[in-house]
PDB file of C-alpha atoms and ligand atoms in Angstrom:
ATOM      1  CA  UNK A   1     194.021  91.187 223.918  1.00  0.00           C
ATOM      2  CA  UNK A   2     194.232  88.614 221.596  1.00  0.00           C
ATOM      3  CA  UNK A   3     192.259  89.147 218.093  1.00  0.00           C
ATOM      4  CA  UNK A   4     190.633  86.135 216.164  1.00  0.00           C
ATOM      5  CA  UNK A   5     189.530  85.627 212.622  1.00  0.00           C
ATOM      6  CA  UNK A   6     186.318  83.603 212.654  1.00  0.00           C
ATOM      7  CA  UNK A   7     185.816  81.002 209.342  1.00  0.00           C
ATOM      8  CA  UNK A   8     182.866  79.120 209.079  1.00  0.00           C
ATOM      9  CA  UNK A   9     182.831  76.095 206.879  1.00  0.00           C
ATOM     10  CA  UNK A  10     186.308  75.325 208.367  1.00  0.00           C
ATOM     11  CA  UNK A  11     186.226  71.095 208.204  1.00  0.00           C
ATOM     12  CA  UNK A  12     186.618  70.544 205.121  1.00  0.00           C
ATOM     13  CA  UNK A  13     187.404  72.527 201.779  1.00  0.00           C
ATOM     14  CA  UNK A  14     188.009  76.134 201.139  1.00  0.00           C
ATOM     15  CA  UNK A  15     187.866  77.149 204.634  1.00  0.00           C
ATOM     16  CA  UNK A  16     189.642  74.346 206.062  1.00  0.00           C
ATOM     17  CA  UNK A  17     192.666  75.072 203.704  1.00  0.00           C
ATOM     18  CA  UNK A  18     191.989  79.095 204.209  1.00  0.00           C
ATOM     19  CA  UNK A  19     192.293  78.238 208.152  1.00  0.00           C
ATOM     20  CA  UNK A  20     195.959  76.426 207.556  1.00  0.00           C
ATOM     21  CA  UNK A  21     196.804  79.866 205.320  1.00  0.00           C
ATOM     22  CA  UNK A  22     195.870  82.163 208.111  1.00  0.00           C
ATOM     23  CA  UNK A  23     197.425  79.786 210.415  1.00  0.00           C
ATOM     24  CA  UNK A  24     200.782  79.792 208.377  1.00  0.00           C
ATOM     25  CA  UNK A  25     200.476  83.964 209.015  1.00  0.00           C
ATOM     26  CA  UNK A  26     200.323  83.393 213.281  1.00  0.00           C
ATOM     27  CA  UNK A  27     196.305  84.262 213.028  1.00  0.00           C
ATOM     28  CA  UNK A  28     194.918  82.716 215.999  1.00  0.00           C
ATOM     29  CA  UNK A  29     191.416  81.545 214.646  1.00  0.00           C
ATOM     30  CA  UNK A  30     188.049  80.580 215.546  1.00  0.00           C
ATOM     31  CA  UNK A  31     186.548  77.535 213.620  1.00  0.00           C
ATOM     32  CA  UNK A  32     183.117  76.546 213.049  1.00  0.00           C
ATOM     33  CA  UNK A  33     181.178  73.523 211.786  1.00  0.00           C
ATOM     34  CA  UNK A  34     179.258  70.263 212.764  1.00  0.00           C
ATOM     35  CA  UNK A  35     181.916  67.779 212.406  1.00  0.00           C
ATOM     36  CA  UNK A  36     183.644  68.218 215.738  1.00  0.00           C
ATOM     37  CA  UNK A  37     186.355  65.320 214.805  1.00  0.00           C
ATOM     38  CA  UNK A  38     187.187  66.971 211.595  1.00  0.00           C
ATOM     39  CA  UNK A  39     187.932  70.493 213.438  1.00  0.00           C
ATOM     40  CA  UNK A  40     189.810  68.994 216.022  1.00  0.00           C
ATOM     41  CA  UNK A  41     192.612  67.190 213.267  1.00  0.00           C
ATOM     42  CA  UNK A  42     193.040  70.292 211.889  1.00  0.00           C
ATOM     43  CA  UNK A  43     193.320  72.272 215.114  1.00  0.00           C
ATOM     44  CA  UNK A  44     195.753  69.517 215.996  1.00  0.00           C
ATOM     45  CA  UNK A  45     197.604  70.067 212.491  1.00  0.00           C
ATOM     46  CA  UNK A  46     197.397  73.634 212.865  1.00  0.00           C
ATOM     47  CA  UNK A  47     199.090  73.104 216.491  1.00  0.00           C
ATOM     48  CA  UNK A  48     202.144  71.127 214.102  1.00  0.00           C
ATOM     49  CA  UNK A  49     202.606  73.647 211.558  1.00  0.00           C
ATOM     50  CA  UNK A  50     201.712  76.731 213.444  1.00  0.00           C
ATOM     51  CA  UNK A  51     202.038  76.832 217.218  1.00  0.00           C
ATOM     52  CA  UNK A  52     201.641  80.442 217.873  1.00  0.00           C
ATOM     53  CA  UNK A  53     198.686  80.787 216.655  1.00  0.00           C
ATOM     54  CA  UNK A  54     195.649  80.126 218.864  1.00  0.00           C
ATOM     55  CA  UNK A  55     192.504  77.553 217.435  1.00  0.00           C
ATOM     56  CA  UNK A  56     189.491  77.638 219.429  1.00  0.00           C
ATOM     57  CA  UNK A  57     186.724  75.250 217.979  1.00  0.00           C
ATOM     58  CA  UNK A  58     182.981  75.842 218.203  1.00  0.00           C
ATOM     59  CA  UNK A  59     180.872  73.060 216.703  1.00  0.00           C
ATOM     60  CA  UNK A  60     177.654  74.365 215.398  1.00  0.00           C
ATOM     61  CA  UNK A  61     174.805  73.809 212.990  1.00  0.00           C
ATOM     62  CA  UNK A  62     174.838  77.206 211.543  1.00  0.00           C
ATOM     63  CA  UNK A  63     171.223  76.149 209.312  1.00  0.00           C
ATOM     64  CA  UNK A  64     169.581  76.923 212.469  1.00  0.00           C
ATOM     65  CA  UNK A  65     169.255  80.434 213.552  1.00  0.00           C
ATOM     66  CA  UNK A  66     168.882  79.758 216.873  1.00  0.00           C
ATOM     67  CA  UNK A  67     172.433  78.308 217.085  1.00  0.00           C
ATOM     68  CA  UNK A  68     173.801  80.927 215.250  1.00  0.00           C
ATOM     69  CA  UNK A  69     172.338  83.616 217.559  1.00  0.00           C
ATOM     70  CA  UNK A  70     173.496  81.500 220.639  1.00  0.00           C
ATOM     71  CA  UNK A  71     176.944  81.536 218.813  1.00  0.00           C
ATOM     72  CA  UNK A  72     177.025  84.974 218.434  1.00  0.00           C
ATOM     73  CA  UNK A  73     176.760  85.407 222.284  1.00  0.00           C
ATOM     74  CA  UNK A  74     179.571  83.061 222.913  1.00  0.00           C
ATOM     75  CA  UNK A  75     182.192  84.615 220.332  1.00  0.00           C
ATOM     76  CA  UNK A  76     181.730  87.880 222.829  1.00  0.00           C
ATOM     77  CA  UNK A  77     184.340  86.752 225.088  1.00  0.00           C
ATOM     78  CA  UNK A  78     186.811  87.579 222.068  1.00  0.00           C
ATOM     79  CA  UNK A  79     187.814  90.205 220.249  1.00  0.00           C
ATOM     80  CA  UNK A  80     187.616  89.351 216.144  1.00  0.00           C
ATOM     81  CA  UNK A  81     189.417  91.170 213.740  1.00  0.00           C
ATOM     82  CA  UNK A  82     187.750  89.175 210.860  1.00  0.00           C
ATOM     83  CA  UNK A  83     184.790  87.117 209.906  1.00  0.00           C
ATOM     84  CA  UNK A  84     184.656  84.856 207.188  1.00  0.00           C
ATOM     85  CA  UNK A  85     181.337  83.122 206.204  1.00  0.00           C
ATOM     86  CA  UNK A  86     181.852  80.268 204.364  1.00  0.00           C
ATOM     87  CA  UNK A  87     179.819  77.733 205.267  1.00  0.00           C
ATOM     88  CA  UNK A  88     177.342  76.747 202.488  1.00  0.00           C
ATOM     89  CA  UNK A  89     176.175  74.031 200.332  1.00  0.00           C
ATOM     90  CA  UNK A  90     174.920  73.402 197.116  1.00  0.00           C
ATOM     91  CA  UNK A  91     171.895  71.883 195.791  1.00  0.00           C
ATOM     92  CA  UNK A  92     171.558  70.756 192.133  1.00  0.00           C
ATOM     93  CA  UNK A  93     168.470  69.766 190.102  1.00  0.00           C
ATOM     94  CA  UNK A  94     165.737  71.553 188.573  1.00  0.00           C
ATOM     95  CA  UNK A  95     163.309  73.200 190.103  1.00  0.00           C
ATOM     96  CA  UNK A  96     160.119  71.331 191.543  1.00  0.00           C
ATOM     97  CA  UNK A  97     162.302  68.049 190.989  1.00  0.00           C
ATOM     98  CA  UNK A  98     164.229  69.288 193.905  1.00  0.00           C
ATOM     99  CA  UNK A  99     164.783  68.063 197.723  1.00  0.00           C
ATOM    100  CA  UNK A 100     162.290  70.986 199.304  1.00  0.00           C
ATOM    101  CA  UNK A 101     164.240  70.389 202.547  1.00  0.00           C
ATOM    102  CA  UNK A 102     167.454  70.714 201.453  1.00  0.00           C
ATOM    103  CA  UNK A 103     166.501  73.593 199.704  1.00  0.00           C
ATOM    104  CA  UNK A 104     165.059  75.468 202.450  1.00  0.00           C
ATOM    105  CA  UNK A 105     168.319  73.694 204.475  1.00  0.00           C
ATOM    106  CA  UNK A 106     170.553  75.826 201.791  1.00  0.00           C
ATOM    107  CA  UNK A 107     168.299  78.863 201.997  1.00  0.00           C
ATOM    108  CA  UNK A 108     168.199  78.862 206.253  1.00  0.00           C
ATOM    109  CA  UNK A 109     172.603  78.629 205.612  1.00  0.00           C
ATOM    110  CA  UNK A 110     173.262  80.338 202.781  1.00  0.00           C
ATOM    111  CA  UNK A 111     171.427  83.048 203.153  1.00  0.00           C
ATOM    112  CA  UNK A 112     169.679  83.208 206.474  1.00  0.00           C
ATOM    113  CA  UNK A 113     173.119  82.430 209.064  1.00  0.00           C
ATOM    114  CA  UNK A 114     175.269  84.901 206.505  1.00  0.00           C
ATOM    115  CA  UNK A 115     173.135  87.412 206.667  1.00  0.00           C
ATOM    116  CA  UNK A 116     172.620  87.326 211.093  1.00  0.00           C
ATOM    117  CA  UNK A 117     176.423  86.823 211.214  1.00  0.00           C
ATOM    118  CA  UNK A 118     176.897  89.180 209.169  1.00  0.00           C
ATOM    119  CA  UNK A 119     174.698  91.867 210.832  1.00  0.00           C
ATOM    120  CA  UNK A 120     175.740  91.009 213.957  1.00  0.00           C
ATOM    121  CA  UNK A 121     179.560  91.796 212.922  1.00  0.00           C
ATOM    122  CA  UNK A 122     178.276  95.475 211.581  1.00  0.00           C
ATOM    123  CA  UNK A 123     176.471  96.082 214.569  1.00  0.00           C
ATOM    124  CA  UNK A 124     179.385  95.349 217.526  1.00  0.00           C
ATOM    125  CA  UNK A 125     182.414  95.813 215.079  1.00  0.00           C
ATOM    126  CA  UNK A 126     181.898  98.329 212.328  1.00  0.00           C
ATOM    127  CA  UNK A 127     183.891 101.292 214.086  1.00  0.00           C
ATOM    128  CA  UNK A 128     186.870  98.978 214.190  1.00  0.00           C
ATOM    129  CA  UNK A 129     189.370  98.245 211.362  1.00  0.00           C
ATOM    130  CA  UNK A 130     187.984  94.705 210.488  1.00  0.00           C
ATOM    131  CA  UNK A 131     186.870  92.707 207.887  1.00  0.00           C
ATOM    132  CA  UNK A 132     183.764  90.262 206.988  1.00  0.00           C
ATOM    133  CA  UNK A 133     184.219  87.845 203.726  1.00  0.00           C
ATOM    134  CA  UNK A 134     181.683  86.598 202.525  1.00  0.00           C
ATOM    135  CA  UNK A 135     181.935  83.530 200.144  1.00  0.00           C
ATOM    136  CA  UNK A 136     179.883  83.800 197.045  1.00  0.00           C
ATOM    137  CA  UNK A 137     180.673  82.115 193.662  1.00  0.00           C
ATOM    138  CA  UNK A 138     180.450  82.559 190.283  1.00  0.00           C
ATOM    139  CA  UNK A 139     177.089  81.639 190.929  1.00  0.00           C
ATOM    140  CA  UNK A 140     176.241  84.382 193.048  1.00  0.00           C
ATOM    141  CA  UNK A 141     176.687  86.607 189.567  1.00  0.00           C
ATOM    142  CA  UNK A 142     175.483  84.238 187.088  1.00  0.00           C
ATOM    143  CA  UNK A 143     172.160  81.838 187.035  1.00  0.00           C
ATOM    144  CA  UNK A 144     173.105  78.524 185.569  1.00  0.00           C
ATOM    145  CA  UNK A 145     169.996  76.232 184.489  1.00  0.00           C
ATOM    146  CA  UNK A 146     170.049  73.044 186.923  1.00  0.00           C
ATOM    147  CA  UNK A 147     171.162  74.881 190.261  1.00  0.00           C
ATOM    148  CA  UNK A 148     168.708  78.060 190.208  1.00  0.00           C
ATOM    149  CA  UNK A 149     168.331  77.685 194.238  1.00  0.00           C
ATOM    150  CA  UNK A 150     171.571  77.724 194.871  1.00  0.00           C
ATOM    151  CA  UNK A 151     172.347  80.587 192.658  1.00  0.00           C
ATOM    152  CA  UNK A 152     169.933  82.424 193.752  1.00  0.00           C
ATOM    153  CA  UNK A 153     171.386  81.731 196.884  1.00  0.00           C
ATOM    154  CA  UNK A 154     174.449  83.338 196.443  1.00  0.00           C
ATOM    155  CA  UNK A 155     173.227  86.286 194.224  1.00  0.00           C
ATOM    156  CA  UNK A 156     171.986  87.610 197.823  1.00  0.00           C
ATOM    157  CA  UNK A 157     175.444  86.847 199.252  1.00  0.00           C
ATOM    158  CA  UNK A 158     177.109  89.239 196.560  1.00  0.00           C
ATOM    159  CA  UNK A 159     173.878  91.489 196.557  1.00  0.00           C
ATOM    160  CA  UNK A 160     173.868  91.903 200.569  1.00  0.00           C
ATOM    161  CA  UNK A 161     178.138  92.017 200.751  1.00  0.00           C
ATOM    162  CA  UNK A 162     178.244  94.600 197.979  1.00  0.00           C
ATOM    163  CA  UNK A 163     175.384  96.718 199.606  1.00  0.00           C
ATOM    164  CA  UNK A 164     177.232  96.752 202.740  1.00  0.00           C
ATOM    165  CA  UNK A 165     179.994  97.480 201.509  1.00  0.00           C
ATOM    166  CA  UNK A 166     179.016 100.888 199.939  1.00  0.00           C
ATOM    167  CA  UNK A 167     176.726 101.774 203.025  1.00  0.00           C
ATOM    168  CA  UNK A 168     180.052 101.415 204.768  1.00  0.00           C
ATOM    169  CA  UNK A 169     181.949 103.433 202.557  1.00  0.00           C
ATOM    170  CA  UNK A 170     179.057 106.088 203.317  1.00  0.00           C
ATOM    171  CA  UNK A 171     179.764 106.075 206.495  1.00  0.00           C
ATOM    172  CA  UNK A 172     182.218 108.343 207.912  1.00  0.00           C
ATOM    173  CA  UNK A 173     182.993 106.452 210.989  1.00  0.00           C
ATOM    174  CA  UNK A 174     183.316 102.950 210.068  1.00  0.00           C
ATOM    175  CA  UNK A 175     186.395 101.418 209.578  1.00  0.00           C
ATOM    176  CA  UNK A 176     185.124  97.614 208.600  1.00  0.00           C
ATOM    177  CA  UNK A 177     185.292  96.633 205.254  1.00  0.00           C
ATOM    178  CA  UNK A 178     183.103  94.107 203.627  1.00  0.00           C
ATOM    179  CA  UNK A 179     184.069  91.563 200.734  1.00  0.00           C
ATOM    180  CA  UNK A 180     183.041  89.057 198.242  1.00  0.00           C
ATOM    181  CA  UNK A 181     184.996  86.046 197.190  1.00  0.00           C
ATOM    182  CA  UNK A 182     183.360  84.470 194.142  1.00  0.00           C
ATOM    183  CA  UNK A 183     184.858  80.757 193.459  1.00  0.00           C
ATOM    184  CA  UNK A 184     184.508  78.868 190.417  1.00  0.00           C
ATOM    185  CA  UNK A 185     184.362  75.118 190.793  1.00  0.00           C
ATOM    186  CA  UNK A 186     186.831  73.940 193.275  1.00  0.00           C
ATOM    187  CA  UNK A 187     187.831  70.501 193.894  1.00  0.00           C
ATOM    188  CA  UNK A 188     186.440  70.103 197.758  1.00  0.00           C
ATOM    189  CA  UNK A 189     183.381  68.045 198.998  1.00  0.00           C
ATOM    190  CA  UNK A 190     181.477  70.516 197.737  1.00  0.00           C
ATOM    191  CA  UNK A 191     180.134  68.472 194.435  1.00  0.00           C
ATOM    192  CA  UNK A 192     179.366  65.780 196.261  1.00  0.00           C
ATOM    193  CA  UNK A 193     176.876  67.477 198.885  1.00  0.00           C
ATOM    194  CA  UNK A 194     175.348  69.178 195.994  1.00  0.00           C
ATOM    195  CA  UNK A 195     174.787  65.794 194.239  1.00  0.00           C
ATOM    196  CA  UNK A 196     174.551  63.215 196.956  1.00  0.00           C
ATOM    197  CA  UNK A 197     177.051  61.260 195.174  1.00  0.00           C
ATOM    198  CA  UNK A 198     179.395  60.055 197.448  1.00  0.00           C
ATOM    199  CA  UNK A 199     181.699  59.475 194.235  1.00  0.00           C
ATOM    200  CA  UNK A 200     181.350  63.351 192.603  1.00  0.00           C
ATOM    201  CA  UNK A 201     183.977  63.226 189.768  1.00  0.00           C
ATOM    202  CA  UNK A 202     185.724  67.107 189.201  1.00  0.00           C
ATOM    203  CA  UNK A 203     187.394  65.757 186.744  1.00  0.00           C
ATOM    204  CA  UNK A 204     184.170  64.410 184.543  1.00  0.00           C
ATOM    205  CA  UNK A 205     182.604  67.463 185.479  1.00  0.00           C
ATOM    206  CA  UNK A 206     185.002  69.902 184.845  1.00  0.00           C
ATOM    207  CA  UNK A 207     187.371  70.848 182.116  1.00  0.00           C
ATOM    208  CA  UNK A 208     189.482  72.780 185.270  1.00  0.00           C
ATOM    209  CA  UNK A 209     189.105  73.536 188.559  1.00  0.00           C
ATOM    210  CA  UNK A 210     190.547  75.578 191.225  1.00  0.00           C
ATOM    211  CA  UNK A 211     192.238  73.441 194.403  1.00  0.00           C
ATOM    212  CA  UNK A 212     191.220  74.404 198.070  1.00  0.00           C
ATOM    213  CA  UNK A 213     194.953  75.515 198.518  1.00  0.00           C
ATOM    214  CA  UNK A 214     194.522  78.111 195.320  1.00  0.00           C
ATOM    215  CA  UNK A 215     191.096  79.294 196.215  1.00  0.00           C
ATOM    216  CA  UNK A 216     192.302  80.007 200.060  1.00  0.00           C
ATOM    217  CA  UNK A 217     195.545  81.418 198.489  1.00  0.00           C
ATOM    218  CA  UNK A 218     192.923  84.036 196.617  1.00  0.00           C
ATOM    219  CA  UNK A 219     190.747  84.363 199.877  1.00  0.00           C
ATOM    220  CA  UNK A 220     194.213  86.071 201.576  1.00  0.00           C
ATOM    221  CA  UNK A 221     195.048  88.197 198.281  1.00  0.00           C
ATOM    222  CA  UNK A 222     191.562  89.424 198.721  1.00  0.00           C
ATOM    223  CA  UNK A 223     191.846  90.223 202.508  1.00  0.00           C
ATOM    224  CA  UNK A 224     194.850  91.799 201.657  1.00  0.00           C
ATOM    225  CA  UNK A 225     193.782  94.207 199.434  1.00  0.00           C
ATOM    226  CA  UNK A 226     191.299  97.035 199.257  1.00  0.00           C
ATOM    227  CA  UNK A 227     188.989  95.379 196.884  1.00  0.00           C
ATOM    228  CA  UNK A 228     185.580  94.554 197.587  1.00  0.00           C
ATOM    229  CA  UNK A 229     184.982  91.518 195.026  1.00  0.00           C
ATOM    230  CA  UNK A 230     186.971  88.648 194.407  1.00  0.00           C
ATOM    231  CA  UNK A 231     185.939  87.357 191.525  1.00  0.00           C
ATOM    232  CA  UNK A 232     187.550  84.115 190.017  1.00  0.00           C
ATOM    233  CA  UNK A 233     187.271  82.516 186.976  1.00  0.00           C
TER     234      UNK A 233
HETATM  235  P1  NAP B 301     182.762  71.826 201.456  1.00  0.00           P
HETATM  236  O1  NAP B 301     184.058  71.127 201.378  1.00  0.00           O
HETATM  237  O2  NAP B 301     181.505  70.997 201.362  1.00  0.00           O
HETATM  238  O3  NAP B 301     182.733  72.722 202.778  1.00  0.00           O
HETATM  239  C1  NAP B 301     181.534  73.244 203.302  1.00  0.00           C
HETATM  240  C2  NAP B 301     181.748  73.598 204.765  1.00  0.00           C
HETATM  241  O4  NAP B 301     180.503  74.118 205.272  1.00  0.00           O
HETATM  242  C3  NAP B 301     182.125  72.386 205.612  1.00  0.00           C
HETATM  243  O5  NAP B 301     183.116  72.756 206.521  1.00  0.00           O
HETATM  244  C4  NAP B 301     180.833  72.053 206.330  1.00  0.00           C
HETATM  245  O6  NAP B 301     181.137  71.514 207.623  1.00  0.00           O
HETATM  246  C5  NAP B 301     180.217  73.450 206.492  1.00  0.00           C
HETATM  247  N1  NAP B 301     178.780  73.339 206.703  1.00  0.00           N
HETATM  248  C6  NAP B 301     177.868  72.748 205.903  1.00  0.00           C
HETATM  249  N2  NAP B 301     176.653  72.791 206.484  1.00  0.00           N
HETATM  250  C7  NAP B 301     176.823  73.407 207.683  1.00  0.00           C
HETATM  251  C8  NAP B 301     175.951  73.731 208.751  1.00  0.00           C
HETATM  252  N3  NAP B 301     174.634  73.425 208.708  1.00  0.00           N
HETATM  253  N4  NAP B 301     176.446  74.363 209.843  1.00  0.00           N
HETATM  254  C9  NAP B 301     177.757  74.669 209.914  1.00  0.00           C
HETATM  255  N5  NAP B 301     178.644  74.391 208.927  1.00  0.00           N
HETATM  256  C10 NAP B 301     178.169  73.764 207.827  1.00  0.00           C
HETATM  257  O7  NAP B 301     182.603  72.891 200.275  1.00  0.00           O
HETATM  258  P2  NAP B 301     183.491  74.174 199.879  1.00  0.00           P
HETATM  259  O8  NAP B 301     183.585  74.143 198.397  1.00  0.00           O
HETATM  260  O9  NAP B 301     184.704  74.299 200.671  1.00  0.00           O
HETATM  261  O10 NAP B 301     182.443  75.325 200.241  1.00  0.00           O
HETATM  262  C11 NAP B 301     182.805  76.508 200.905  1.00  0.00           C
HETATM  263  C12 NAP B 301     182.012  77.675 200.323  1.00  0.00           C
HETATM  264  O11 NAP B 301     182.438  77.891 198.979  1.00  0.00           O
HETATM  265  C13 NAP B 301     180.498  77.448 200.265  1.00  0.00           C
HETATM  266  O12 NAP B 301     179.837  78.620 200.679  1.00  0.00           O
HETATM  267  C14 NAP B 301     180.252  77.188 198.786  1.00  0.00           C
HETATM  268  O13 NAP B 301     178.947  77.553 198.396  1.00  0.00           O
HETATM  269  C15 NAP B 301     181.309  78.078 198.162  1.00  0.00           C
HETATM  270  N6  NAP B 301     181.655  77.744 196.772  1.00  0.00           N
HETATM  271  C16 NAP B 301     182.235  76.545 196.476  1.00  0.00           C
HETATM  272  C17 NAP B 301     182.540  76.256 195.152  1.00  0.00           C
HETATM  273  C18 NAP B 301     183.157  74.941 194.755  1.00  0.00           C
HETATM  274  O14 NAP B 301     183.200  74.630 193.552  1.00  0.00           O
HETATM  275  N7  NAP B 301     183.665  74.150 195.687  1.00  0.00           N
HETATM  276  C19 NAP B 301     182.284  77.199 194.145  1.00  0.00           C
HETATM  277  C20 NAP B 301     181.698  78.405 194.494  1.00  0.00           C
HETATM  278  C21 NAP B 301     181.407  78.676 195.810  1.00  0.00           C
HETATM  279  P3  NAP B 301     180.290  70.418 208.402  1.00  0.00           P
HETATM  280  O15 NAP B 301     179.718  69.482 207.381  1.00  0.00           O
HETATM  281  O16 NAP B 301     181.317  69.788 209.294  1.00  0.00           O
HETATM  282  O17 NAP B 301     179.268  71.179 209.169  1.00  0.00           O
END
């Protein structure tokens, strides 16, 4: 039977470009997001560059439980060998001068779909030699002024994938492990959804930043190895 590696987040960015690297390997993959035509120019791109390895798309809003739970039952009918949650936004401004419903948006993503998806995976695939990623940042260990939500966002990302990944090493019979990747700024559309400007500027905002292509390049170094955080700096 043919095994999948699920990445959410995979239209645009770090998952998109992590979804050509596992591509370029002959993974056969499972992406998810909301912008169907997005997914299906990379699955056709994918199809160029890599034509033995299988894309199946699933277009979901993920910041609704619901779907996430209904997603869960269709990813059934195959058998994953890894799970990467990626999906996520950012949300900057202070706190009381934010957008409440983007916040709770980033909260129900963030943290509420990565932690069902997450559970899920322990529950039907923990005795078998697989992996969940969970994408983090150097926010997720550090609580800059100006984007406390989100941090805090991602400080139960690293707090929940680091607790699992001890119960797991607890456990005699499980054979998943369970990861952190922890990006510093990388040039995607990231910035922009954080900032609703349509114009974000990396290179006003940032003295350097990571490309997609580097940070998936450190996504597979991580999945490669036996280490449980990724940090990068
Ligand atoms: P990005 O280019 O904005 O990608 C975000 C991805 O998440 C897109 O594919 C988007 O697809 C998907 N997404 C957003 N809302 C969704 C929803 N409701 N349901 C399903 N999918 C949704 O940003 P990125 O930088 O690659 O972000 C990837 C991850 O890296 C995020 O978790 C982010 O927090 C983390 N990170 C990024 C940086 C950075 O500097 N870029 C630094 C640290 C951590 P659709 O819009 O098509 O749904």
């Amino acid at each position: 039977m043919k095994k999948y590696i699920v990445i959410t987040g995979a239209s645009s960015g770090i998952g998109a470009a992590a979804a050509k690297a596992f591509a370029g390997r002959g993974e056969n993959l499972i992406l998810i997001a909301r912008r169907a035509e997005l997914l299906q120019s990379l699955k056709d791109e994918i199809a160029q560059i890599a034509p033995e390895s299988d894309v199946v798309i699933k277009i979901c809003d993920l910041a609704r439980s619901e779907n996430v739970l209904a997603l869960w039952d269709e990813l059934k009918s195959y058998e994953l060998k890894a799970l990467i949650n990626n999906a996520g936004f950012g949300d900057f401004g202070l706190v009381g001068e934010q957008d409440l419903q983007k916040t709770v948006k980033m909260i129900d993503l963030n943290v509420t779909a990565l932690a069902i998806l997450s559970s899920l995976f322990a529950r039907d695939y923990k005795r078998k030699q697989t992996q969940l990623i969970n994408i983090s940042s150097v926010g997720g260990y550090f609580l800059a002024p100006g984007v406390v939500p989100y941090c805090a966002t991602k400080f139960f990302v690293s707090a929940f994938t680091e607790g699992l990944s001890h119960e797991l090493a607890q456990d005699k019979e499980a054979k998943m492990q369970a990861k952190v990747l922890a990006p510093a700024a990388t040039k995607t559309e990231f910035g922009s959804v954080a900032t609703g400007d349509a114009d974000y500027d990396y290179d006003a905002a940032f003295k350097r930043y990571h490309s997609s292509l580097e940070m998936a390049e450190f996504l597979l170094t991580l999945y490669d190895s036996d280490a449980c955080v990724g940090a990068v700096n």
